[in-house]
mmCIF file with all atom_site columns, C-alpha atoms in Angstrom:
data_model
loop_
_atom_site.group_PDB
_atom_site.id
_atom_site.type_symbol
_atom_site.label_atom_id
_atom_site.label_alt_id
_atom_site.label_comp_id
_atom_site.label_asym_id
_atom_site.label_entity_id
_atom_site.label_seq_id
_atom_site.pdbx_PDB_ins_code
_atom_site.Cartn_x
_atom_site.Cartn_y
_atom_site.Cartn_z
_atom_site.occupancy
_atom_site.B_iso_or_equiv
_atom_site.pdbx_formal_charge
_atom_site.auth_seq_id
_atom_site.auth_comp_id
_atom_site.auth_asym_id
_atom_site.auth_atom_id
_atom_site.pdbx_PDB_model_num
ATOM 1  C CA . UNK P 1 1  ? -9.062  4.903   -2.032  1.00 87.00 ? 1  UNK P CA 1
ATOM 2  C CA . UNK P 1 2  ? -7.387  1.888   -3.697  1.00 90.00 ? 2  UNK P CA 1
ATOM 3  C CA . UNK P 1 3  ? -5.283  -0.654  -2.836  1.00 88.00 ? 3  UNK P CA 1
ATOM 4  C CA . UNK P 1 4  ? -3.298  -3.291  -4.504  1.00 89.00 ? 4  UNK P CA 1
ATOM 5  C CA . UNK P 1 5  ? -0.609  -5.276  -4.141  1.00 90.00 ? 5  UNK P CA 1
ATOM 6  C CA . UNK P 1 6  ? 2.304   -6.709  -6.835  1.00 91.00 ? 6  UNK P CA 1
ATOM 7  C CA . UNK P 1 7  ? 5.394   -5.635  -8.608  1.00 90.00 ? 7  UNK P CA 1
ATOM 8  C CA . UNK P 1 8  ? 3.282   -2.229  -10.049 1.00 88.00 ? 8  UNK P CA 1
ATOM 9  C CA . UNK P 1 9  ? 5.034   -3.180  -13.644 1.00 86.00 ? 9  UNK P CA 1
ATOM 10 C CA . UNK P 1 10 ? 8.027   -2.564  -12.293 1.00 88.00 ? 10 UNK P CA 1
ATOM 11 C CA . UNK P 1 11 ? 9.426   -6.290  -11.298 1.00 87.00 ? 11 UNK P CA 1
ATOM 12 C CA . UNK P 1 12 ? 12.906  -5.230  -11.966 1.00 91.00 ? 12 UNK P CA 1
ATOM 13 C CA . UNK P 1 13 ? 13.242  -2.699  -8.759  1.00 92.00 ? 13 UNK P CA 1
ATOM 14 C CA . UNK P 1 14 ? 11.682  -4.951  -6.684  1.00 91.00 ? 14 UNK P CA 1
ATOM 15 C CA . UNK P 1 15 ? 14.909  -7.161  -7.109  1.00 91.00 ? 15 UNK P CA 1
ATOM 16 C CA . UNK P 1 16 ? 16.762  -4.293  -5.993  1.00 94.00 ? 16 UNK P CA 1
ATOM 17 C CA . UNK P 1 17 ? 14.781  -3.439  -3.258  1.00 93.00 ? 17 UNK P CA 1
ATOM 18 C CA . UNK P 1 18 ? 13.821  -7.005  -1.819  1.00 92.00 ? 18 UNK P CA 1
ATOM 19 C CA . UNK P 1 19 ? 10.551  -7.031  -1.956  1.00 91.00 ? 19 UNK P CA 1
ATOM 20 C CA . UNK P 1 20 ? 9.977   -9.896  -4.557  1.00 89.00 ? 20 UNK P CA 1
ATOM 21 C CA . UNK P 1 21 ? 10.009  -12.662 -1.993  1.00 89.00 ? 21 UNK P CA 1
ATOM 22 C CA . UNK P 1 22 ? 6.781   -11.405 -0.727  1.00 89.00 ? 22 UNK P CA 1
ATOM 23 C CA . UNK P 1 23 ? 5.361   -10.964 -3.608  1.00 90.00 ? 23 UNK P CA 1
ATOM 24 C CA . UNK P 1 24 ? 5.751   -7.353  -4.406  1.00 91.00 ? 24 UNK P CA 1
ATOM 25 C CA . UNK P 1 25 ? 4.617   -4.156  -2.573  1.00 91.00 ? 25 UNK P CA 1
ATOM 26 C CA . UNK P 1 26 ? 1.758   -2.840  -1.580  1.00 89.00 ? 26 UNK P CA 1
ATOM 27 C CA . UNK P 1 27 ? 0.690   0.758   -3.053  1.00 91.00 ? 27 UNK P CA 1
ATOM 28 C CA . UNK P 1 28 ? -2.667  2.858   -1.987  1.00 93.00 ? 28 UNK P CA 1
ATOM 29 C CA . UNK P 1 29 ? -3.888  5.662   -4.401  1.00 94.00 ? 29 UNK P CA 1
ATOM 30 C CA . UNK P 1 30 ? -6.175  7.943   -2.763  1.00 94.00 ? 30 UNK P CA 1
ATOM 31 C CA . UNK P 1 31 ? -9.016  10.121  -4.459  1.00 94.00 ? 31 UNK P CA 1
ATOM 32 C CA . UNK P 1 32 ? -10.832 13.226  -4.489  1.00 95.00 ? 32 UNK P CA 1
ATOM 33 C CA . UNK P 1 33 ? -13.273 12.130  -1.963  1.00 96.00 ? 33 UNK P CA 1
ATOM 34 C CA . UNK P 1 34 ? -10.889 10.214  0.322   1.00 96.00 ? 34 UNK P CA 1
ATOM 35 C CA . UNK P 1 35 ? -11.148 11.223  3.750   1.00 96.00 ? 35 UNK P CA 1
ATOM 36 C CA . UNK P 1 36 ? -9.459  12.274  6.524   1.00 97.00 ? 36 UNK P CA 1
ATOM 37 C CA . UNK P 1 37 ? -10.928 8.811   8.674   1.00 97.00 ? 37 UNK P CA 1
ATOM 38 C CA . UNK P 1 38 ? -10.314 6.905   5.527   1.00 96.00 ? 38 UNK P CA 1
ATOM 39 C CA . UNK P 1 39 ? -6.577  7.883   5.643   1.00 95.00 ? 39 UNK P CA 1
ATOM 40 C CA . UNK P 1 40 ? -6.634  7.342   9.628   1.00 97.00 ? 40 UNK P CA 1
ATOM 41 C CA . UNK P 1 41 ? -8.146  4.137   9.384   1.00 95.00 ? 41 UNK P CA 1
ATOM 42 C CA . UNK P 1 42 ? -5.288  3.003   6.654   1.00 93.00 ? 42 UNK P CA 1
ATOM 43 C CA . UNK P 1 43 ? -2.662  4.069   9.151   1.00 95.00 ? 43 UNK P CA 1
ATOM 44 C CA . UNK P 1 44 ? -3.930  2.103   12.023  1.00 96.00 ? 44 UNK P CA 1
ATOM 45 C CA . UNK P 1 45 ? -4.540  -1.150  9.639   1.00 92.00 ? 45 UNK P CA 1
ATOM 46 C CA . UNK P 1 46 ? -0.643  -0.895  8.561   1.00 89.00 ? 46 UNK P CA 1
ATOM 47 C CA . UNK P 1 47 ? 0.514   0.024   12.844  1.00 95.00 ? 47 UNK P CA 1
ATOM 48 C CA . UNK P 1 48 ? -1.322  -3.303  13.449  1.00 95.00 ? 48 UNK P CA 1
ATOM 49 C CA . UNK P 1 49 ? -0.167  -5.814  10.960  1.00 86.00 ? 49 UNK P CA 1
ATOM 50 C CA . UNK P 1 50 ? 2.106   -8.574  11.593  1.00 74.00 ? 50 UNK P CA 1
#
């Protein structure tokens, strides 16, 4: 699994979608081996953020 933050080469639609005052978006890409914990363990990272 990856992770990665930023405007993705795409900085025009995050005007349009609001997300360039933080900085961009955050994007995961998930692999062959990712796993069903690895996917669980993403989900309760994002329900916990502030």
């Amino acid at each position: 699994m990856a992770v990665r933050t930023g405007y993705h080469c795409a900085p025009l639609v995050h005007d349009v979608i609001g997300s360039k005052k933080y900085g961009g978006t955050i994007r995961i890409s998930i692999g062959r081996y990712t796993t069903k914990e690895d996917i669980d363990r993403l989900v309760y990272a994002f329900e916990n953020m502030r």
